[in-house]
Coordinates of C-alpha atoms in Angstrom, one line a residue:
M1 CA 33.5 -2.6 -27.2
K2 CA 32.9 -3.0 -23.5
L3 CA 32.7 -6.6 -22.3
S4 CA 30.4 -7.7 -19.5
F5 CA 31.9 -9.9 -16.8
R6 CA 30.0 -12.9 -18.2
Q7 CA 31.4 -12.1 -21.7
S8 CA 34.9 -12.0 -20.3
L9 CA 34.5 -15.5 -18.7
A10 CA 33.0 -16.7 -22.0
M11 CA 36.0 -15.5 -23.9
S12 CA 38.3 -17.3 -21.4
A13 CA 36.3 -20.5 -22.0
L14 CA 36.6 -20.0 -25.8
A15 CA 40.4 -19.5 -25.5
C16 CA 40.7 -22.8 -23.5
A17 CA 38.6 -24.5 -26.2
A18 CA 40.8 -23.2 -28.9
L19 CA 43.8 -24.6 -27.1
L20 CA 42.2 -28.0 -26.9
A21 CA 41.1 -27.9 -30.6
G22 CA 44.7 -27.2 -31.5
G23 CA 45.8 -30.3 -29.7
A24 CA 47.0 -28.7 -26.5
E25 CA 45.8 -30.2 -23.2
A26 CA 43.8 -28.1 -20.8
K27 CA 46.0 -27.4 -17.8
T28 CA 43.9 -27.3 -14.6
F29 CA 46.1 -26.5 -11.5
K30 CA 44.7 -27.8 -8.2
W31 CA 46.3 -26.6 -5.0
A32 CA 45.6 -26.6 -1.3
N33 CA 46.5 -24.8 2.0
S34 CA 45.7 -25.4 5.6
G35 CA 43.3 -22.5 5.7
D36 CA 41.1 -20.5 3.4
V37 CA 41.5 -17.0 2.0
S38 CA 39.8 -14.7 4.5
S39 CA 38.3 -12.4 1.9
M40 CA 38.5 -11.5 -1.8
D41 CA 38.9 -7.8 -0.8
P42 CA 42.6 -7.0 -1.1
Y43 CA 42.4 -4.4 1.7
A44 CA 40.7 -6.7 4.2
R45 CA 43.8 -7.9 6.0
Q46 CA 47.5 -7.3 6.1
E47 CA 48.2 -11.0 5.7
T48 CA 50.5 -12.6 3.2
F49 CA 48.2 -15.4 2.2
L50 CA 45.3 -13.0 1.5
L51 CA 47.5 -10.5 -0.3
T52 CA 49.2 -13.0 -2.4
F53 CA 46.0 -14.8 -3.4
T54 CA 44.1 -11.6 -4.4
A55 CA 47.2 -10.4 -6.2
N56 CA 46.4 -13.0 -8.9
I57 CA 43.2 -11.0 -9.7
Y58 CA 44.2 -7.5 -8.8
E59 CA 47.4 -5.6 -9.6
P60 CA 49.5 -2.9 -8.0
L61 CA 51.1 0.2 -9.6
V62 CA 54.5 -1.5 -9.3
R63 CA 55.0 -5.2 -8.7
R64 CA 57.8 -7.5 -7.8
D65 CA 59.5 -9.9 -10.3
K66 CA 60.8 -13.4 -9.6
D67 CA 63.7 -12.0 -7.7
L68 CA 61.4 -9.6 -5.7
K69 CA 62.8 -6.6 -7.5
L70 CA 60.4 -3.8 -8.4
E71 CA 59.1 -3.6 -12.0
P72 CA 56.3 -1.8 -13.8
A73 CA 52.7 -3.0 -13.5
L74 CA 49.8 -0.6 -13.8
A75 CA 52.4 2.2 -13.6
V76 CA 55.0 2.4 -16.4
K77 CA 57.1 5.1 -14.7
W78 CA 57.4 6.5 -11.2
G79 CA 59.7 8.6 -9.1
Q80 CA 60.1 11.6 -6.8
I81 CA 59.6 15.1 -8.2
D82 CA 61.1 16.4 -4.9
P83 CA 61.6 14.8 -1.4
T84 CA 57.8 15.1 -0.6
H85 CA 56.2 14.6 -4.0
W86 CA 55.9 11.4 -6.1
Y87 CA 54.4 10.8 -9.5
F88 CA 53.1 7.6 -11.2
D89 CA 52.6 7.5 -14.9
L90 CA 49.9 4.9 -15.7
R91 CA 49.8 2.2 -18.3
Q92 CA 47.4 3.1 -21.1
G93 CA 44.9 0.7 -22.8
V94 CA 44.4 -1.5 -19.7
K95 CA 40.9 -2.7 -18.9
F96 CA 39.3 -4.3 -15.8
Q97 CA 38.0 -7.8 -16.3
D98 CA 34.5 -6.5 -17.0
G99 CA 35.8 -4.3 -19.8
T100 CA 35.8 -1.0 -17.9
P101 CA 38.9 1.1 -18.8
F102 CA 41.5 1.7 -16.2
N103 CA 42.7 5.2 -15.4
A104 CA 43.8 7.6 -12.7
D105 CA 40.3 7.8 -11.1
D106 CA 40.7 4.1 -10.2
V107 CA 44.1 4.8 -8.6
V108 CA 43.0 7.8 -6.5
F109 CA 39.9 5.8 -5.5
S110 CA 41.8 2.7 -4.6
I111 CA 44.5 4.5 -2.6
N112 CA 42.0 6.4 -0.6
R113 CA 39.9 3.2 0.0
A114 CA 43.0 1.3 1.1
N115 CA 43.7 4.1 3.5
G116 CA 40.1 4.5 4.6
P117 CA 37.4 2.9 6.9
G118 CA 37.5 -0.9 7.2
S119 CA 40.8 -1.3 5.5
N120 CA 43.5 -3.3 7.4
V121 CA 46.3 -2.2 5.1
N122 CA 46.3 1.5 6.0
G123 CA 49.6 1.2 7.8
N124 CA 51.2 1.5 4.4
F125 CA 50.1 5.2 4.1
S126 CA 51.6 6.6 7.3
S127 CA 53.7 9.1 5.2
M128 CA 51.0 10.1 2.7
E129 CA 49.2 13.4 2.9
S130 CA 47.2 13.3 -0.3
I131 CA 46.9 11.8 -3.8
K132 CA 45.5 13.7 -6.8
K133 CA 44.7 13.0 -10.4
V134 CA 46.8 15.1 -12.8
N135 CA 45.3 13.7 -15.9
D136 CA 43.8 10.3 -16.9
Y137 CA 47.2 8.6 -16.8
R138 CA 49.1 10.4 -14.2
V139 CA 48.7 10.8 -10.4
E140 CA 50.8 12.7 -7.9
V141 CA 51.3 11.9 -4.2
T142 CA 52.2 14.4 -1.5
T143 CA 53.9 13.0 1.6
R144 CA 54.1 14.6 5.0
V145 CA 57.8 13.7 5.3
P146 CA 60.3 12.4 2.7
D147 CA 59.6 8.8 2.1
P148 CA 62.1 7.1 -0.2
L149 CA 60.4 3.8 0.3
L150 CA 56.9 4.8 -0.9
A151 CA 57.0 2.8 -4.2
D152 CA 58.1 -0.3 -2.3
K153 CA 55.3 0.1 0.2
W154 CA 52.7 0.3 -2.5
A155 CA 53.9 -2.8 -4.4
S156 CA 51.4 -4.8 -2.3
I157 CA 48.5 -2.4 -2.7
S158 CA 46.1 -3.7 -5.4
I159 CA 44.1 -1.3 -7.6
M160 CA 40.3 -1.7 -7.7
S161 CA 37.7 -0.5 -10.2
K162 CA 36.0 2.7 -8.9
V163 CA 33.0 2.0 -11.2
W164 CA 32.6 -1.6 -10.0
A165 CA 33.0 -0.7 -6.3
E166 CA 30.5 2.1 -6.5
K167 CA 28.0 0.0 -8.5
N168 CA 28.1 -2.8 -5.9
N169 CA 28.1 -0.6 -2.7
A170 CA 31.7 -1.5 -1.8
V171 CA 33.1 2.0 -1.7
N172 CA 34.6 1.2 1.7
A173 CA 36.3 -2.0 2.8
A174 CA 34.3 -4.3 5.1
D175 CA 36.0 -4.3 8.5
M176 CA 36.8 -7.9 9.3
I177 CA 37.7 -7.1 12.9
K178 CA 34.0 -6.2 13.2
N179 CA 32.9 -9.3 11.2
E180 CA 31.6 -7.0 8.4
E181 CA 31.0 -8.1 4.8
N182 CA 30.1 -6.5 1.5
F183 CA 30.1 -7.4 -2.2
A184 CA 33.9 -7.2 -2.4
T185 CA 34.3 -9.8 0.3
R186 CA 33.1 -12.6 -2.0
N187 CA 33.6 -11.1 -5.4
A188 CA 36.5 -9.5 -7.3
M189 CA 37.1 -7.3 -10.3
G190 CA 40.7 -6.5 -11.1
T191 CA 43.1 -6.1 -14.1
G192 CA 45.3 -9.0 -13.2
P193 CA 46.2 -12.3 -15.0
F194 CA 43.3 -14.3 -13.5
V195 CA 39.5 -13.8 -13.1
L196 CA 37.5 -15.0 -10.1
K197 CA 35.0 -17.5 -11.5
E198 CA 33.6 -19.1 -8.4
R199 CA 33.9 -18.5 -4.7
K200 CA 32.6 -20.8 -2.0
A201 CA 34.2 -19.7 1.2
G202 CA 35.6 -22.6 3.2
E203 CA 35.2 -25.0 0.2
K204 CA 36.9 -23.9 -3.0
T205 CA 37.8 -20.9 -5.1
I206 CA 38.2 -21.2 -8.9
L207 CA 40.1 -18.8 -11.1
V208 CA 40.4 -18.7 -14.9
P209 CA 42.8 -16.7 -17.1
N210 CA 42.0 -13.2 -17.9
P211 CA 41.6 -13.1 -21.8
T212 CA 42.2 -9.4 -21.9
W213 CA 45.2 -9.1 -19.6
W214 CA 47.6 -6.4 -20.8
D215 CA 50.7 -8.5 -20.1
K216 CA 51.9 -11.6 -22.0
P217 CA 51.1 -14.8 -20.0
V218 CA 54.0 -17.1 -19.2
H219 CA 51.9 -19.7 -17.5
N220 CA 49.9 -22.4 -19.3
L221 CA 47.0 -22.7 -17.0
T222 CA 43.4 -22.8 -18.1
E223 CA 41.8 -23.2 -14.7
V224 CA 43.0 -22.9 -11.1
I225 CA 41.1 -24.6 -8.3
F226 CA 42.1 -23.7 -4.7
T227 CA 40.8 -25.9 -1.8
P228 CA 41.4 -25.3 1.9
V229 CA 42.3 -28.6 3.6
P230 CA 42.9 -28.1 7.3
N231 CA 44.0 -31.7 8.1
A232 CA 47.7 -32.0 7.2
A233 CA 47.5 -35.8 6.6
T234 CA 44.6 -35.4 4.2
R235 CA 46.5 -32.7 2.3
I236 CA 49.6 -34.7 1.9
A237 CA 47.6 -37.8 0.9
A238 CA 45.8 -35.8 -1.8
L239 CA 49.2 -34.6 -3.1
K240 CA 50.7 -38.1 -3.2
S241 CA 47.6 -39.5 -5.0
G242 CA 47.5 -36.7 -7.5
D243 CA 44.2 -35.3 -6.4
I244 CA 46.0 -31.9 -5.9
D245 CA 49.1 -30.7 -7.8
M246 CA 50.6 -28.6 -5.0
T247 CA 50.4 -27.8 -1.3
Y248 CA 51.4 -24.4 -0.2
E249 CA 52.3 -25.6 3.3
V250 CA 54.2 -28.8 4.2
P251 CA 54.4 -30.0 7.8
P252 CA 58.0 -30.6 8.9
A253 CA 57.1 -34.2 9.8
D254 CA 56.2 -35.0 6.2
T255 CA 59.1 -33.3 4.4
E256 CA 61.6 -36.1 4.3
N257 CA 59.0 -38.6 3.3
L258 CA 57.8 -36.5 0.4
K259 CA 61.4 -36.1 -0.8
K260 CA 61.6 -39.9 -1.3
D261 CA 58.5 -39.9 -3.5
A262 CA 59.5 -40.1 -7.2
N263 CA 56.4 -38.2 -8.2
I264 CA 56.9 -35.3 -5.9
K265 CA 59.4 -32.5 -5.6
V266 CA 59.9 -30.3 -2.6
L267 CA 61.0 -26.6 -2.6
E268 CA 62.4 -25.3 0.7
G269 CA 64.4 -22.4 2.0
P270 CA 64.3 -19.7 4.8
E271 CA 61.4 -17.4 4.7
T272 CA 61.6 -13.7 5.4
R273 CA 58.9 -14.1 8.1
V274 CA 59.7 -14.1 11.8
V275 CA 57.3 -15.9 14.1
Y276 CA 57.2 -14.2 17.6
L277 CA 55.2 -13.8 20.8
G278 CA 53.9 -10.5 22.0
F279 CA 52.6 -9.1 25.3
D280 CA 49.9 -6.7 26.2
T281 CA 52.0 -3.9 27.8
E282 CA 49.3 -1.2 27.2
R283 CA 46.5 -1.9 29.6
D284 CA 46.9 -1.3 33.3
E285 CA 45.1 -4.7 33.9
L286 CA 45.2 -7.7 31.5
V287 CA 41.9 -8.8 30.1
E288 CA 42.7 -12.5 30.7
S289 CA 44.6 -12.9 34.0
N290 CA 44.1 -13.7 37.6
V291 CA 46.1 -10.6 38.5
K292 CA 43.8 -7.7 39.2
G293 CA 44.7 -4.0 39.5
K294 CA 48.0 -4.3 37.6
N295 CA 49.6 -5.8 34.5
P296 CA 52.6 -8.2 35.0
F297 CA 53.8 -7.6 31.4
K298 CA 54.5 -4.0 32.1
D299 CA 57.5 -5.2 34.2
K300 CA 60.6 -5.9 32.2
R301 CA 61.7 -8.6 34.7
V302 CA 58.5 -10.6 33.9
R303 CA 59.2 -10.3 30.1
E304 CA 62.8 -11.3 30.6
A305 CA 61.8 -14.3 32.7
M306 CA 59.5 -15.5 30.1
F307 CA 61.8 -14.8 27.2
R308 CA 64.7 -16.7 28.8
S309 CA 62.5 -19.6 29.7
I310 CA 61.4 -20.4 26.2
D311 CA 63.8 -22.8 24.5
V312 CA 63.7 -22.0 20.8
D313 CA 66.3 -24.7 20.0
A314 CA 64.1 -27.3 21.6
I315 CA 61.1 -26.0 19.5
K316 CA 63.3 -26.3 16.4
R317 CA 64.4 -29.8 17.3
T318 CA 61.1 -31.4 18.5
V319 CA 58.3 -29.3 17.0
M320 CA 59.8 -28.0 13.8
R321 CA 61.9 -31.1 13.0
G322 CA 64.8 -28.8 12.2
Q323 CA 62.8 -26.5 9.8
S324 CA 63.3 -23.2 11.6
F325 CA 66.0 -20.7 12.2
P326 CA 66.0 -19.3 15.8
T327 CA 66.5 -15.6 16.1
M328 CA 66.8 -12.8 18.6
L329 CA 65.5 -10.2 16.2
M330 CA 62.2 -9.2 14.7
V331 CA 63.8 -9.3 11.2
A332 CA 65.5 -12.0 9.3
P333 CA 68.8 -12.1 7.4
G334 CA 68.3 -10.7 3.9
I335 CA 66.1 -7.8 5.1
N336 CA 67.8 -4.4 4.8
G337 CA 68.8 -3.3 8.3
Y338 CA 69.3 -6.8 9.8
T339 CA 72.0 -6.4 12.5
K340 CA 73.9 -9.7 12.7
D341 CA 75.9 -8.7 15.8
L342 CA 72.7 -8.3 17.9
D343 CA 71.2 -11.6 16.8
K344 CA 72.6 -13.4 19.9
R345 CA 70.0 -14.9 22.3
P346 CA 70.8 -14.7 26.0
A347 CA 71.3 -17.9 27.9
L348 CA 68.3 -19.8 29.1
L349 CA 67.5 -19.4 32.8
K350 CA 67.0 -22.3 35.2
P351 CA 63.5 -22.4 36.6
D352 CA 64.6 -21.1 40.0
E353 CA 66.4 -18.2 38.4
A354 CA 63.3 -17.3 36.4
K355 CA 61.1 -17.6 39.4
K356 CA 63.4 -15.2 41.3
L357 CA 62.9 -12.6 38.6
L358 CA 59.1 -13.1 38.9
A359 CA 59.3 -12.8 42.7
D360 CA 61.4 -9.6 42.4
A361 CA 58.7 -8.2 40.2
G362 CA 56.0 -9.0 42.8
Y363 CA 54.8 -12.5 41.6
P364 CA 56.4 -15.0 43.9
N365 CA 53.7 -17.5 43.0
G366 CA 53.6 -16.8 39.3
F367 CA 50.4 -15.8 37.7
E368 CA 47.8 -16.8 35.1
T369 CA 47.3 -15.4 31.6
G370 CA 45.4 -16.1 28.4
M371 CA 47.2 -16.8 25.1
D372 CA 46.0 -16.5 21.5
C373 CA 47.3 -18.6 18.8
P374 CA 46.2 -19.6 15.2
N375 CA 45.9 -23.2 14.3
D376 CA 46.0 -22.8 10.5
R377 CA 48.3 -19.9 9.8
Y378 CA 51.9 -20.7 10.5
V379 CA 53.8 -23.9 10.3
N380 CA 53.0 -26.0 13.4
D381 CA 51.5 -22.8 15.0
E382 CA 49.4 -24.6 17.6
K383 CA 52.1 -27.1 18.5
I384 CA 54.6 -24.3 19.1
C385 CA 52.1 -22.5 21.4
Q386 CA 51.5 -25.8 23.3
A387 CA 55.3 -26.1 23.8
V388 CA 55.5 -22.5 25.1
V389 CA 52.6 -23.2 27.5
S390 CA 54.6 -26.2 28.9
M391 CA 57.9 -24.2 29.2
L392 CA 56.2 -21.3 31.0
A393 CA 54.4 -23.7 33.4
K394 CA 57.9 -24.7 34.8
I395 CA 58.4 -21.2 36.1
G396 CA 54.9 -20.8 37.6
I397 CA 53.1 -19.0 34.8
K398 CA 49.9 -20.8 33.9
V399 CA 48.9 -20.1 30.3
N400 CA 45.4 -20.7 29.1
L401 CA 45.8 -21.4 25.4
R402 CA 43.1 -20.4 22.9
A403 CA 44.0 -21.8 19.4
Q404 CA 41.5 -21.0 16.6
T405 CA 41.2 -20.6 12.9
R406 CA 42.9 -17.5 11.3
S407 CA 39.6 -15.6 10.8
L408 CA 38.6 -15.7 14.4
Y409 CA 42.2 -15.3 15.7
F410 CA 43.0 -12.2 13.7
A411 CA 39.7 -10.6 14.5
K412 CA 40.6 -11.0 18.2
I413 CA 44.2 -10.1 18.3
L414 CA 44.5 -7.2 15.9
R415 CA 43.8 -3.7 17.1
S416 CA 41.1 -1.7 15.3
T417 CA 42.5 0.4 12.4
A418 CA 39.4 2.5 12.6
D419 CA 39.7 3.9 16.1
G420 CA 43.0 2.5 17.3
K421 CA 41.5 0.7 20.3
P422 CA 43.6 -2.1 21.8
S423 CA 43.1 -5.7 20.8
N424 CA 41.4 -8.2 23.1
T425 CA 44.5 -10.3 23.8
S426 CA 47.0 -10.6 26.7
F427 CA 49.7 -12.8 25.2
Y428 CA 49.8 -13.9 21.6
M429 CA 51.7 -15.4 18.6
L430 CA 52.1 -13.6 15.4
G431 CA 54.3 -13.8 12.3
W432 CA 55.6 -10.8 10.3
S433 CA 57.5 -10.4 7.1
P434 CA 58.4 -6.8 5.9
A435 CA 57.4 -7.9 2.4
T436 CA 56.2 -4.5 1.4
T437 CA 59.7 -2.8 1.6
Y438 CA 62.1 -5.6 2.6
D439 CA 63.5 -3.0 5.0
V440 CA 63.7 -3.1 8.8
H441 CA 61.8 0.2 9.0
N442 CA 58.6 -1.6 8.1
V443 CA 59.0 -3.7 11.3
F444 CA 59.6 -0.6 13.4
E445 CA 56.7 1.3 11.9
Q446 CA 54.2 -1.5 12.0
L447 CA 55.1 -3.6 15.1
I448 CA 57.3 -1.6 17.5
Q449 CA 56.4 2.0 17.3
T450 CA 53.7 3.3 19.7
P451 CA 50.2 2.7 18.2
D452 CA 48.9 6.0 16.8
I453 CA 45.7 6.1 14.7
K454 CA 46.5 9.6 13.4
T455 CA 50.0 8.7 12.0
K456 CA 49.0 5.2 11.1
K457 CA 52.1 3.9 12.9
G458 CA 52.1 0.9 15.2
L459 CA 48.8 -0.4 13.9
Y460 CA 50.0 -4.1 14.1
N461 CA 51.6 -3.5 17.5
A462 CA 48.8 -5.6 19.0
G463 CA 50.1 -5.4 22.6
G464 CA 50.7 -1.6 22.5
Y465 CA 54.5 -1.7 23.3
S466 CA 55.8 1.8 23.7
N467 CA 59.3 3.3 23.9
K468 CA 59.7 7.0 23.1
K469 CA 63.3 6.7 22.2
V470 CA 62.6 3.9 19.7
D471 CA 59.7 6.0 18.3
E472 CA 62.1 8.9 17.8
L473 CA 64.7 6.8 16.1
A474 CA 62.2 5.1 13.8
D475 CA 60.9 8.4 12.6
R476 CA 64.4 9.5 11.8
I477 CA 65.2 6.2 10.1
E478 CA 62.2 6.7 7.8
V479 CA 63.6 9.9 6.2
E480 CA 67.4 9.4 6.5
T481 CA 69.1 8.9 3.2
D482 CA 72.7 8.8 4.5
K483 CA 73.3 5.0 4.8
A484 CA 76.0 5.2 7.5
K485 CA 73.8 7.4 9.7
R486 CA 70.7 5.3 9.0
D487 CA 72.5 2.0 9.9
A488 CA 73.7 3.5 13.2
M489 CA 70.2 4.5 14.1
I490 CA 68.9 1.1 13.2
H491 CA 71.5 -0.6 15.4
E492 CA 70.6 1.7 18.3
A493 CA 66.9 1.1 18.0
T494 CA 67.4 -2.7 17.6
K495 CA 69.5 -2.7 20.7
L496 CA 66.8 -0.8 22.7
Y497 CA 63.9 -3.1 21.9
T498 CA 65.9 -6.4 22.3
E499 CA 67.3 -5.2 25.7
D500 CA 63.8 -4.2 26.8
Y501 CA 62.5 -7.7 25.8
A502 CA 59.7 -5.9 23.9
Y503 CA 58.8 -9.2 22.1
I504 CA 59.9 -12.8 22.1
P505 CA 61.1 -13.7 18.6
L506 CA 61.0 -17.4 18.1
H507 CA 62.3 -18.2 14.7
Q508 CA 62.5 -17.5 11.0
Q509 CA 60.1 -19.9 9.5
A510 CA 61.3 -22.3 6.9
L511 CA 59.5 -22.1 3.6
V512 CA 58.5 -25.6 2.3
W513 CA 56.2 -26.3 -0.6
A514 CA 55.6 -29.6 -2.3
M515 CA 54.2 -30.3 -5.8
R516 CA 53.9 -33.0 -8.4
K517 CA 56.9 -33.5 -10.6
N518 CA 55.2 -32.0 -13.6
V519 CA 54.6 -28.6 -12.0
D520 CA 57.0 -25.7 -12.4
L521 CA 56.6 -22.6 -10.3
V522 CA 58.5 -19.8 -8.6
Q523 CA 58.9 -19.8 -4.7
P524 CA 59.7 -16.2 -3.6
A525 CA 61.4 -15.8 -0.2
D526 CA 58.4 -13.7 1.0
N527 CA 56.1 -16.7 0.7
S528 CA 54.0 -15.0 -2.0
F529 CA 52.6 -17.3 -4.7
P530 CA 52.2 -15.7 -8.1
L531 CA 50.2 -18.0 -10.3
R532 CA 51.4 -16.2 -13.4
F533 CA 54.6 -18.2 -13.2
V534 CA 53.0 -21.7 -12.9
N535 CA 53.4 -24.2 -15.7
I536 CA 52.2 -27.8 -15.9
K537 CA 54.1 -30.1 -18.2

């Protein structure tokens, strides 16, 4: 019997009532973050918070376990038929939350939608040539080149209902860069452990357990209430008073105080994300600068002067309260391909030394530039940017900071994945974790390779950095299966972009969550938050 969405929710309510009737207490889990989820569409943005939130409703073909290792989800078996052909055998008997059966049509539809117009996750399909249905429970994928990491890349790609999307005119993802919306922006229909019950953007989002989920629940939640609370003091006060059970983000200034609270426990550790600064090196003239007719950031001497004038240790000490791990690289330890011997930051320049580099580049009086920064995305993001502004002012670079909420910020700084046009930023902060593959190639492919809308490479290279030798090496790294040869190419490519001062890596962000003592959960190193592991005592 096919259940309507309302019937599914009713069954969930009955299940909760049954628990109560049996003497068990309903477990409502209330949690908060500094910003809201930008969309309920899992393809709307390649952003950890959006992807991890929607992953509680939707599911991928293969998912990651508590230790971030791949395990079956909607696919029970997968592998390579030959170097350029993959297969995925699908789980039978699975239904979407409205009762619609799941099959290969949904997978083919979802992969093409995620790789299609409006999607912001299509960088995960750079190697894919086509996907086809073999039968109701098997799909095959053809790649343009051998791609041994395909299953890893697709572990973050949720599968949607073809029937539901077509019925609600959501066949294509709404392009958030163009401020578009459709039915999937505020509604959701997946196969996952939780069902979207209520969505009030900017206010609250309520999830309830999926009573027809194919997997065995290990959580004991009957309701999940998420609330965005931008003010850190308000968020921490709500945790201490018990108004919320957990906060996904803890400001460094509050960590030690929370550790002293007998009713609170704090989980912390290094995150796989690296927070960095990027330059527009693509345009011949910056969109936000007093320099006309040329682009200062195209000159390596300018980039070096800025890089070596930003004191990441001071940021760690004064802004992050010790909760950061300064780095020279765009990847963190623990990621495959991290090259420890190259993670050595050059000495800071004295202001006069930096000014000489700028003068040699043709800017004896410095220059002016805009800078984009979020104020609700990374830990102390706006404060870090303010510190950078102050440091660069000492060498004659006036930075006009624009800090705004993540929705406005991402829409401004990300390049269009529809036509590949440059973003509207000159200088910006961004954070990146290669959480799809946990391999350095993800960073090369998404952030460092020359942007190319046809190959889907460099789509998150917002500043358009381009180095043909790095491009060549990254393409070879993608298909090389000999570990020694691959490691040598990774080392060479890493040396090239660091010596070119392509970006200004700041630090590996510390991961700090806080919760009431009666809450048990799992804190993965990629900052994902799977609600299916949450229990309230």
